[in-house]
Coordinates of C-alpha atoms and ligand atoms in Angstrom, one line a residue:
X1129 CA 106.8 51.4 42.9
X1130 CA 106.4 51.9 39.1
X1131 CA 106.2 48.7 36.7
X1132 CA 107.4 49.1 33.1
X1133 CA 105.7 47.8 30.1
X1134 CA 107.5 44.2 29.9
X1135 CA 106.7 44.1 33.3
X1136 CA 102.8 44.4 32.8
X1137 CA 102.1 42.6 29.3
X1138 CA 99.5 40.1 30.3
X1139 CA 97.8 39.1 33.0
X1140 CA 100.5 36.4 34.2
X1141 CA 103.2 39.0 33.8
X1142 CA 100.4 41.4 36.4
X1143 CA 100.1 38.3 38.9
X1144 CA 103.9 38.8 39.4
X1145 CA 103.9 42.1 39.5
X1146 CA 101.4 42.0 42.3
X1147 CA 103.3 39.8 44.3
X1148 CA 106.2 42.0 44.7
X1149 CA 103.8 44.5 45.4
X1150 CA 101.7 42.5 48.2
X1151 CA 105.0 41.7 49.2
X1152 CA 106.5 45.4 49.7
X1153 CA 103.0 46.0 51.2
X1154 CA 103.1 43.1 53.8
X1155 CA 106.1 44.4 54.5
X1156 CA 104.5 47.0 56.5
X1157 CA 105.4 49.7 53.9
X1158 CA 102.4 52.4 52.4
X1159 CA 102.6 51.4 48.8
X1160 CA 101.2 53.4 45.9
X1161 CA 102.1 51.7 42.2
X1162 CA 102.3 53.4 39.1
X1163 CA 101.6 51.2 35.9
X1164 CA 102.8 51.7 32.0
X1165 CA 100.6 50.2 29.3
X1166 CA 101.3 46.6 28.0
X1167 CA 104.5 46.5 26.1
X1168 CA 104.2 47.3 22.8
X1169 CA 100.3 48.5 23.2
X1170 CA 101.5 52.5 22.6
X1171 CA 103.2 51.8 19.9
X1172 CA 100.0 50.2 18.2
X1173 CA 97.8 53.3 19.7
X1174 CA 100.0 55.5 18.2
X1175 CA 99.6 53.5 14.8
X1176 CA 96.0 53.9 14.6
X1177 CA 96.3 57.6 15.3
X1178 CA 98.9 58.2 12.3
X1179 CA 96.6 55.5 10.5
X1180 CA 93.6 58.0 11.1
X1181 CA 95.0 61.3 10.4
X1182 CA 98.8 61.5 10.0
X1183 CA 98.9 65.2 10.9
X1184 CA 96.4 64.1 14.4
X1185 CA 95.4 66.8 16.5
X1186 CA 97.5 66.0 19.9
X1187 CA 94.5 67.0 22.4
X1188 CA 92.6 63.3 20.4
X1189 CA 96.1 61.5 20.5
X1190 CA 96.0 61.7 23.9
X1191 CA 92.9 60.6 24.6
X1192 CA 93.9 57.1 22.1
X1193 CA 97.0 56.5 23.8
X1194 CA 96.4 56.9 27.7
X1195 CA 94.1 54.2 27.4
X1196 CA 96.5 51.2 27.7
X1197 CA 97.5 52.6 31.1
X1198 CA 93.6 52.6 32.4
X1199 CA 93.7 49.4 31.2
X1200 CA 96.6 47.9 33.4
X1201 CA 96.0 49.9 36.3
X1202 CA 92.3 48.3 36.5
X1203 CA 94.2 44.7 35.7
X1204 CA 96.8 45.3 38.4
X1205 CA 94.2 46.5 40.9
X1206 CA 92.1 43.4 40.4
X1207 CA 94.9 40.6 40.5
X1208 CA 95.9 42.3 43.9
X1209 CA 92.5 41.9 45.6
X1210 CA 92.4 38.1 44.1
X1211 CA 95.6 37.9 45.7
X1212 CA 93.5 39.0 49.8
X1213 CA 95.1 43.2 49.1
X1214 CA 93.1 46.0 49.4
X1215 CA 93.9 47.9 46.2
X1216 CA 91.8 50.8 43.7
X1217 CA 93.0 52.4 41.0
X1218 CA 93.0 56.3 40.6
X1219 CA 93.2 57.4 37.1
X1220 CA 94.2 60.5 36.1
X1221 CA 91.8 63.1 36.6
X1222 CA 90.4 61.3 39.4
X1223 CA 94.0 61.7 41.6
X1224 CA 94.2 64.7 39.9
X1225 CA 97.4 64.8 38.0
X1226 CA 97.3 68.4 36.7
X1227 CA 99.3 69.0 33.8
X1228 CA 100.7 71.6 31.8
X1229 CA 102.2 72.5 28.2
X1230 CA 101.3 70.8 25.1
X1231 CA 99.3 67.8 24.4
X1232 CA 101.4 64.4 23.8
X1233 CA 104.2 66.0 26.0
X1234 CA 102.8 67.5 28.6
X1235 CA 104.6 68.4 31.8
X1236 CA 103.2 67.5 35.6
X1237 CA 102.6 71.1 37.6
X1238 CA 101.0 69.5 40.4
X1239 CA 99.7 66.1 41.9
X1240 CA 96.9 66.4 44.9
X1241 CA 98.3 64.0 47.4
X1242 CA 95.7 64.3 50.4
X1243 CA 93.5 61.7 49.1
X1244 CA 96.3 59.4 47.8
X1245 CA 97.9 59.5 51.3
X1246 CA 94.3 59.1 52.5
X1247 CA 93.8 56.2 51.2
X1248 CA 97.1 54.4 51.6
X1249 CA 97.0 54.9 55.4
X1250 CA 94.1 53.1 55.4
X1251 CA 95.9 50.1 53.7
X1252 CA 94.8 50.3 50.5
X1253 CA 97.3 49.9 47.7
X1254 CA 96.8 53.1 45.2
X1255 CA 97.7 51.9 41.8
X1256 CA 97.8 54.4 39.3
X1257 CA 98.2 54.7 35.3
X1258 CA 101.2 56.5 34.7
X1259 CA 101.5 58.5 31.4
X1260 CA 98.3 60.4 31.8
X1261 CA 97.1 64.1 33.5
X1262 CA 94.9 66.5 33.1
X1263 CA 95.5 69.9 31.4
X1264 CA 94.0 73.1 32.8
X1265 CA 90.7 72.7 30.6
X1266 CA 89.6 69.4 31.9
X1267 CA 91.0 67.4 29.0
X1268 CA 93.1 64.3 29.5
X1269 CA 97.2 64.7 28.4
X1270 CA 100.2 62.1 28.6
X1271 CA 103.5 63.0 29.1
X1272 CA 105.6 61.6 26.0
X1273 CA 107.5 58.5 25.6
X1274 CA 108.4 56.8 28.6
X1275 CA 106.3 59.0 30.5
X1276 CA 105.3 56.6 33.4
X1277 CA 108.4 57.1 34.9
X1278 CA 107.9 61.0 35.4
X1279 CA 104.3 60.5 37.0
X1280 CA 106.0 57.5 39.2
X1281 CA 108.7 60.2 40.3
X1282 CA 105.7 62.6 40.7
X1283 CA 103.5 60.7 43.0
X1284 CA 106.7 59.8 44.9
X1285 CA 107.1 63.5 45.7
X1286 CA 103.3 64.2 46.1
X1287 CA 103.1 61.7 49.1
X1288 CA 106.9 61.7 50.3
X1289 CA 107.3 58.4 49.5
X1290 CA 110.4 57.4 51.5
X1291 CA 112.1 55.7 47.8
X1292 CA 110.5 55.6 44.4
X1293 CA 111.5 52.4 43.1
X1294 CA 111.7 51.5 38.9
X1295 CA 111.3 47.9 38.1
X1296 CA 111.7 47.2 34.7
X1297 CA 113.2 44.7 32.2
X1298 CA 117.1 45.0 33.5
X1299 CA 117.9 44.9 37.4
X1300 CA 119.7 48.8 36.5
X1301 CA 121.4 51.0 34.9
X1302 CA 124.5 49.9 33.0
X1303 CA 126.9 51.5 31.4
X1304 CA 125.6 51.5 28.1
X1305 CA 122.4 49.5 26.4
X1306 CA 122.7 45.5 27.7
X1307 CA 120.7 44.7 25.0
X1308 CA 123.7 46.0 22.5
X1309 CA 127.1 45.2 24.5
X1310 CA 127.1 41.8 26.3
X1311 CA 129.8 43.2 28.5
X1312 CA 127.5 46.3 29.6
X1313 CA 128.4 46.8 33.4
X1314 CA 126.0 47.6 35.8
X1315 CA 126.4 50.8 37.7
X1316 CA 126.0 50.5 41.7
X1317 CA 125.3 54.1 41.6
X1318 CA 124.5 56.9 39.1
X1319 CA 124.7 60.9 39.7
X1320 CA 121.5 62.8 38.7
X1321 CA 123.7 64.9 36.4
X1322 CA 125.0 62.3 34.7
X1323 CA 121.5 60.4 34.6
X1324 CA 119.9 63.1 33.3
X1325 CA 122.1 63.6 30.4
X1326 CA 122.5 59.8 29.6
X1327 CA 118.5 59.3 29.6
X1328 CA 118.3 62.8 27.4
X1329 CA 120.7 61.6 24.6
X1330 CA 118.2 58.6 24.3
X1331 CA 119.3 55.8 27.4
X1332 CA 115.2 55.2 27.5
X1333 CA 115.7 53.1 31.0
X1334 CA 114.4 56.4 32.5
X1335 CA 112.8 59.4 30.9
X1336 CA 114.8 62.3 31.0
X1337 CA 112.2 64.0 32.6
X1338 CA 111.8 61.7 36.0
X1339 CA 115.6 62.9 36.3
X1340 CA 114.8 66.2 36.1
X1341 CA 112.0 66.2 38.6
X1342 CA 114.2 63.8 41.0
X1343 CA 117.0 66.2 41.1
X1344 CA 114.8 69.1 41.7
X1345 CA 112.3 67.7 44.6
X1346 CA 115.1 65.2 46.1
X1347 CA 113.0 62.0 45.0
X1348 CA 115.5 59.3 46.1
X1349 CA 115.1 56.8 42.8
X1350 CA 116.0 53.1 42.5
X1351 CA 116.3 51.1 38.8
X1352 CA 115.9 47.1 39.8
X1353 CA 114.2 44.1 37.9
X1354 CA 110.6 43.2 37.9
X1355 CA 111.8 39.9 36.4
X1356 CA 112.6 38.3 39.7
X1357 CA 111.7 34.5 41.1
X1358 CA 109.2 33.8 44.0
X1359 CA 112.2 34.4 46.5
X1360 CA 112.7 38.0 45.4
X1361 CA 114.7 39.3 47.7
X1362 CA 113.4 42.6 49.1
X1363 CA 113.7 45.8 47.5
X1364 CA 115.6 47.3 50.2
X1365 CA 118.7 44.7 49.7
X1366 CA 118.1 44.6 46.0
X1367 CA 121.4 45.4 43.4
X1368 CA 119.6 47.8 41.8
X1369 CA 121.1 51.1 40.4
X1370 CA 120.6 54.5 43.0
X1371 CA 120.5 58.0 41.4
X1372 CA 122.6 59.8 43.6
X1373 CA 123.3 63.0 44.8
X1374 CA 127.3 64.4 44.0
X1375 CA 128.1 64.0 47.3
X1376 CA 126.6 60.9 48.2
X1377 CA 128.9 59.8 44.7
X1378 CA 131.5 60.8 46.4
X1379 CA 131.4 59.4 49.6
X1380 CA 130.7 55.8 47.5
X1381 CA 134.2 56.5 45.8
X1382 CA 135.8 57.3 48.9
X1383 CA 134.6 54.6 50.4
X1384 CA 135.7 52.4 47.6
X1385 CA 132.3 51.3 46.3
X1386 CA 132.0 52.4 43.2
X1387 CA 135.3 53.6 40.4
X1388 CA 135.6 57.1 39.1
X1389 CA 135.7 56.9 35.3
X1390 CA 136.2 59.7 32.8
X1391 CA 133.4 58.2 30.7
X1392 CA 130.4 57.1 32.6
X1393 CA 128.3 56.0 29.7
X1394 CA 127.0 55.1 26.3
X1395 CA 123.8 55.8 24.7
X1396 CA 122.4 56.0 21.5
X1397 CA 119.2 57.4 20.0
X1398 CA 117.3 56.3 17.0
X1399 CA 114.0 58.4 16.5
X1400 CA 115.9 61.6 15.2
X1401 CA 116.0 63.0 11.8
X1402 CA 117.5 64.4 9.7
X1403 CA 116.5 67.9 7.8
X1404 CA 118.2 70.0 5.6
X1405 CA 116.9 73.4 3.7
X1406 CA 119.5 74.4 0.8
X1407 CA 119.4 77.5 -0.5
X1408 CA 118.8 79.6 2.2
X1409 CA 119.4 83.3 2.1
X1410 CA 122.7 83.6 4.6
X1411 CA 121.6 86.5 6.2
X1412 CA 120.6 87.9 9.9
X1413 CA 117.0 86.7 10.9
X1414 CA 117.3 83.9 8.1
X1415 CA 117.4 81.1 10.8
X1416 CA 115.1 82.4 13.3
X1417 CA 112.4 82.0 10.2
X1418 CA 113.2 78.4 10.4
X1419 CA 112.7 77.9 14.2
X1420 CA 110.6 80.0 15.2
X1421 CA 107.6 78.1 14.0
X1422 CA 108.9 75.0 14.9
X1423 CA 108.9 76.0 18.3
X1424 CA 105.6 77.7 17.9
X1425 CA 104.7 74.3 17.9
X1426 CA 106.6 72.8 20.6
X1427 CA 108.8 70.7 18.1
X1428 CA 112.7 70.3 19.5
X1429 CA 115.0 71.2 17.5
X1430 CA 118.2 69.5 19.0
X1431 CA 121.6 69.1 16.4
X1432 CA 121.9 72.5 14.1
X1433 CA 124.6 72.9 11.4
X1434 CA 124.7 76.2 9.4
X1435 CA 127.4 75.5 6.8
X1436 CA 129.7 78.2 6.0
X1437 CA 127.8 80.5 3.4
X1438 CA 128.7 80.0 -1.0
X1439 CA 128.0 82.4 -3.3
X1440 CA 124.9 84.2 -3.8
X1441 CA 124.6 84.4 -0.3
X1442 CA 123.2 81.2 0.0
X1443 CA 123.4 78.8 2.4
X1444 CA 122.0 75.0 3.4
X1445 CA 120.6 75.0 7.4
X1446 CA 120.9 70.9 8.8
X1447 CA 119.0 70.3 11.9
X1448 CA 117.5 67.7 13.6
X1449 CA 114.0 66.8 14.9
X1450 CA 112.1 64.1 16.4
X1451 CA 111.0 61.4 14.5
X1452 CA 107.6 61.8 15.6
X1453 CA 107.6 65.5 14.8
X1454 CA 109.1 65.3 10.6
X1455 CA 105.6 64.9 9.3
X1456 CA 104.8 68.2 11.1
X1457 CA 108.3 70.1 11.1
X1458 CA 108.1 69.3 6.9
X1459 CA 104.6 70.4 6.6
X1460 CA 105.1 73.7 8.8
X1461 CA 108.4 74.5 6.7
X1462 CA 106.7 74.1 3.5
X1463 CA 103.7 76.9 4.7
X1464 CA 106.9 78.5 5.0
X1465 CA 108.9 78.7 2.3
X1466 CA 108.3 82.0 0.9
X1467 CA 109.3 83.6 4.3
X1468 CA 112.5 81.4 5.1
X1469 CA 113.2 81.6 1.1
X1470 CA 114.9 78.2 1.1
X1471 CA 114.9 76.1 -2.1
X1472 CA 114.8 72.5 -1.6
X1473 CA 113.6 70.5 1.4
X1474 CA 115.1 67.0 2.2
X1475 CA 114.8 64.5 4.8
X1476 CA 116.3 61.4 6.2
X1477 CA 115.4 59.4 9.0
X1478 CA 118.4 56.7 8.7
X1479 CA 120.7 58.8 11.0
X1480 CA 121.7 57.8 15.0
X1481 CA 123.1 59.9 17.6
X1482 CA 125.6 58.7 19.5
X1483 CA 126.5 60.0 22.8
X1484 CA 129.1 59.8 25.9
X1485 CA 128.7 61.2 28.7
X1486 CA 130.7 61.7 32.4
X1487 CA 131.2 64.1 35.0
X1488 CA 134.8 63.3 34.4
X1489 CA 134.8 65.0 31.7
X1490 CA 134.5 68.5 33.4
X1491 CA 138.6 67.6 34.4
X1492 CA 139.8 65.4 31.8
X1493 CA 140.9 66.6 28.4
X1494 CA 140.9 63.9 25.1
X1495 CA 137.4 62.6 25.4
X1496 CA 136.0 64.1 22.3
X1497 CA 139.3 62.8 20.7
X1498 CA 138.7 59.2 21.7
X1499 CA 136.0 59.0 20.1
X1500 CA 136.6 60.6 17.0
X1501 CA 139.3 58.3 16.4
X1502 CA 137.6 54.9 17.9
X1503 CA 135.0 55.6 15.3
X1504 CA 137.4 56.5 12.3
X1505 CA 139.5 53.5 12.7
X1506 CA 136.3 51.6 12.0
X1507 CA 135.4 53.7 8.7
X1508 CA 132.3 55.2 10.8
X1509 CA 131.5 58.8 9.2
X1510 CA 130.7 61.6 11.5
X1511 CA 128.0 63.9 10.1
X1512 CA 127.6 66.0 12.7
X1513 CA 128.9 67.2 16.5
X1514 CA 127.1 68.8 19.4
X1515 CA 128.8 68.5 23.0
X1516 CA 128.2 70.2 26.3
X1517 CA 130.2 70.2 29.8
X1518 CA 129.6 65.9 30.3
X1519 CA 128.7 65.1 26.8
X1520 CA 129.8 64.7 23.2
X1521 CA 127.5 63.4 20.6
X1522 CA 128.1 62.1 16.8
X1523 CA 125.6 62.2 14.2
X1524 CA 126.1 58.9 11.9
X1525 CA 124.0 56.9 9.7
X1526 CA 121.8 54.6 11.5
X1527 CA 122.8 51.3 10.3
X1528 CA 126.1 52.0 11.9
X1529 CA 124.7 52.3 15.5
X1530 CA 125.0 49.3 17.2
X1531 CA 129.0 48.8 15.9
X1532 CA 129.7 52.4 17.2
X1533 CA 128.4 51.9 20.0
X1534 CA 130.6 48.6 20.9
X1535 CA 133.4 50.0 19.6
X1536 CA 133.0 53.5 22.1
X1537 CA 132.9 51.2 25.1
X1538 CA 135.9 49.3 24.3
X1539 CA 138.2 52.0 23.5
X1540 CA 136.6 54.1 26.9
X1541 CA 137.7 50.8 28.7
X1542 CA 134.1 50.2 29.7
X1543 CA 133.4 46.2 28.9
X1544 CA 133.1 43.9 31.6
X1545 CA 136.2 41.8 32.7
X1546 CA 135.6 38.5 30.7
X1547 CA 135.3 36.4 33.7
X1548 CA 132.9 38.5 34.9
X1549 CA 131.0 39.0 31.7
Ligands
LIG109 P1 110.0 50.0 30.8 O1 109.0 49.4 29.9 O2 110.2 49.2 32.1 O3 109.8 51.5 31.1 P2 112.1 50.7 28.9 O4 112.1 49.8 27.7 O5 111.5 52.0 28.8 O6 111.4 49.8 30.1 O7 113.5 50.8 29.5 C1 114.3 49.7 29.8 C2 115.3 49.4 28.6 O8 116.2 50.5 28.5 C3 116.1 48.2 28.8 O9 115.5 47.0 28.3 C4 117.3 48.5 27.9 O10 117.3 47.9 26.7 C5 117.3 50.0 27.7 N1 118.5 50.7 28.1 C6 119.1 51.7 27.3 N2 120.2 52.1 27.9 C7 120.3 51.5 29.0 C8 121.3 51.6 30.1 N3 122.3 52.4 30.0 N4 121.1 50.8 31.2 C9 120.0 50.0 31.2 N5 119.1 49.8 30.3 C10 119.2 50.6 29.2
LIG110 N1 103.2 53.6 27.8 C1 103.9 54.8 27.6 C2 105.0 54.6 26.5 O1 105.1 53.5 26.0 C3 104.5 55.3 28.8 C4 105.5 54.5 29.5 O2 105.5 53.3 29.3 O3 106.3 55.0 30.3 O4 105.7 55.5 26.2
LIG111 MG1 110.3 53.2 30.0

């Protein structure tokens, strides 16, 4: 069971929390919870890190922001003994979570399960902080935004849990952000593909890498609500949303569960931006310059536009980064200007990416062109276009995000019957 941050800010918030979990437990089920940080309490770590030093080292970042995870898991692990459970926490390096890759976004190699399992035979709830690891050197990691889910899917593998289950602030995933279409629809059932894409063009319900991990070690997931009365009906007959496998889809169509649509969903994604180098010299090895030390430093590069070359052999290079990662990307482009041989630098962070994504796609032609001319009709500008086999995405200006968004899932016929809405 892993409990999101709405879920776990403040301690009456935890009581509730650990009644579905003494619940699940009582059950007769072995229960290891995983716990995100009070919502909004990484966001304020993170704050006094750029506060401190805005280029921080990622190896002290790290240490800052797992703390509001220790801090809950301890919380949760007390309110369950008040309530009669037997319950520890196991932080990080105590499970151990063994991480690899860079600091801030590390990736989970491996998760000893022998004491976990241990210790859950013997009826003892193991709640642990999500987020965090351990690199190869002993020093504490976390796993990037959202990363609570990933070390939830990750304990689920380690001890073969029989379901990892996601409560959080909506009972599962809908076809685009509840919070910006009232007539969202909630999906009975989800593909990992089409999950995995959905939560990488920036649907945060899940981070894109539990998806990944899911898929590969056959983790069977579940999205429900946390935000439940004292007559919660079990997890096993909750409406929550299933990740499924393709087949098990398409047994669920056949059997006349769930609808086959071309367009399975919506999402959007804020923290990019924007940055574009004029001047650069339009020939070969000219954009490797760029990258390479971006990715030297684990920065994503994810939109790229090369316009077509003007005289002088110039050209201006547009890509997109992280928000998180301008500061740096700017800073290590400027060290590099004499290689790369651009002339100006500029930014802008008031850009969105807009995204739709289905497997229909694969078999449907005049996707791309539904939404080029949803968004036109309503004078939203496209600045840029990436797609891949399930996906097209849309660069446009930030303030327009929520409108395209509402407009894409009319014209893709997605909104809720009224009656039902
Ligand atoms: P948690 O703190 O539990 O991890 P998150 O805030 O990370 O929760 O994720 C849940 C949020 O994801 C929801 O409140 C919702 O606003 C947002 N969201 C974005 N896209 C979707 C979607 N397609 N379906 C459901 N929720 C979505
Ligand atoms: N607390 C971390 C975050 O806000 C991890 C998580 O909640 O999944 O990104
Ligand atoms: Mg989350």
């Amino acid at each position: 069971m892993k409990f999101g941050g709405t879920s776990m800010a403040g301690t009456e918030r935890i009581r509730r929390v650990a009644n579905i979990v003494r619940k699940q437990a009582a059950g007769g089920n072995e229960v290891a919870v995983v716990v995100s940080a009070m919502a909004g309490e990484t966001d304020r770590l993170v704050n006094f890190c750029r506060e401190a030093n805005a280029l921080y080292d990622p190896a002290e970042y790290d240490v800052v922001v797992a703390s509001g995870e220790q801090v809950t898991s301890g919380l949760l692990a007390l309110t369950l003994q008040s309530l009669g459970c037997k319950a520890r926490s196991w932080l990080g390096w105590q499970l151990p979570v063994r991480t690899v890759e860079a600091h801030a976004k590390a990736r989970v190699d491996s998760i000893d399960g022998e004491a976990l399992a241990n210790s859950m035979a013997e009826g003892e709830i193991a709640v642990i902080p999500g987020f965090q690891g351990v690199s190869e050197d002993g020093r504490i990691t976390t796993m990037g935004r959202g990363g609570s889910d990933t070390s939830a899917v990750a304990v689920a593998a380690a001890v073969k849990a029989d379901r990892c289950d996601i409560y959080t602030d909506v009972d599962g995933v809908y076809t685009t952000d509840p919070r910006i279409v009232a007539k969202a629809r909630k999906l009975k059932a989800v593909t990992y593909e089409e999950m995995l894409e959905l939560a990488s063009v920036g649907a945060k319900v899940l981070q894109t890498r539990s998806v990944g991990l899911a898929m590969k070690e056959g983790v069977r997931v579940q999205v429900l609500s946390s935000f439940v009365g004292d007559d919660a009906v079990p997890a096993d007959e909750l409406p929550g949303t299933m990740i499924v496998s393709e087949e098990e889809m398409d047994e669920l169509v056949e059997k006349g569960e769930v609808e086959r649509q071309h367009v399975t969903g919506i999402a959007h994604d804020k923290n990019e931006a924007k940055i574009i180098l004029t001047r650069v010299p339009d020939k070969p090895g000219a954009v490797a310059h760029i990258f390479e030390p971006l990715a030297a430093a684990s920065i994503n590069v994810d939109m790229i536009i090369q316009n077509v070359g003007r005289d002088k052999g110039e050209t201006d290079v547009t890509f997109t980064v992280p928000q998180a990662d301008l500061a740096r990307a700017q800073a290590l482009l400027e060290d590099k200007r004499e290689d790369i041989g651009f002339n100006r630098i500029i930014t802008d962070s008031q850009i969105a990416k807009i995204s739709v994504v289905g497997v229909g796609m694969k078999s449907h032609a005049g996707v791309a062109a539904t939404m080029f001319k949803a968004l036109a009709d309503r004078g939203i500008n496209i600045q840029a276009i990436t797609t891949s086999e399930i996906k097209v995405s849309v660069m446009i200006d930030e303030d327009e995000t929520e409108l395209a968004v509402r407009v894409l899932h009319t014209a893709y016929g997605l909104d809720a019957a009224d009656e039902a809405a």
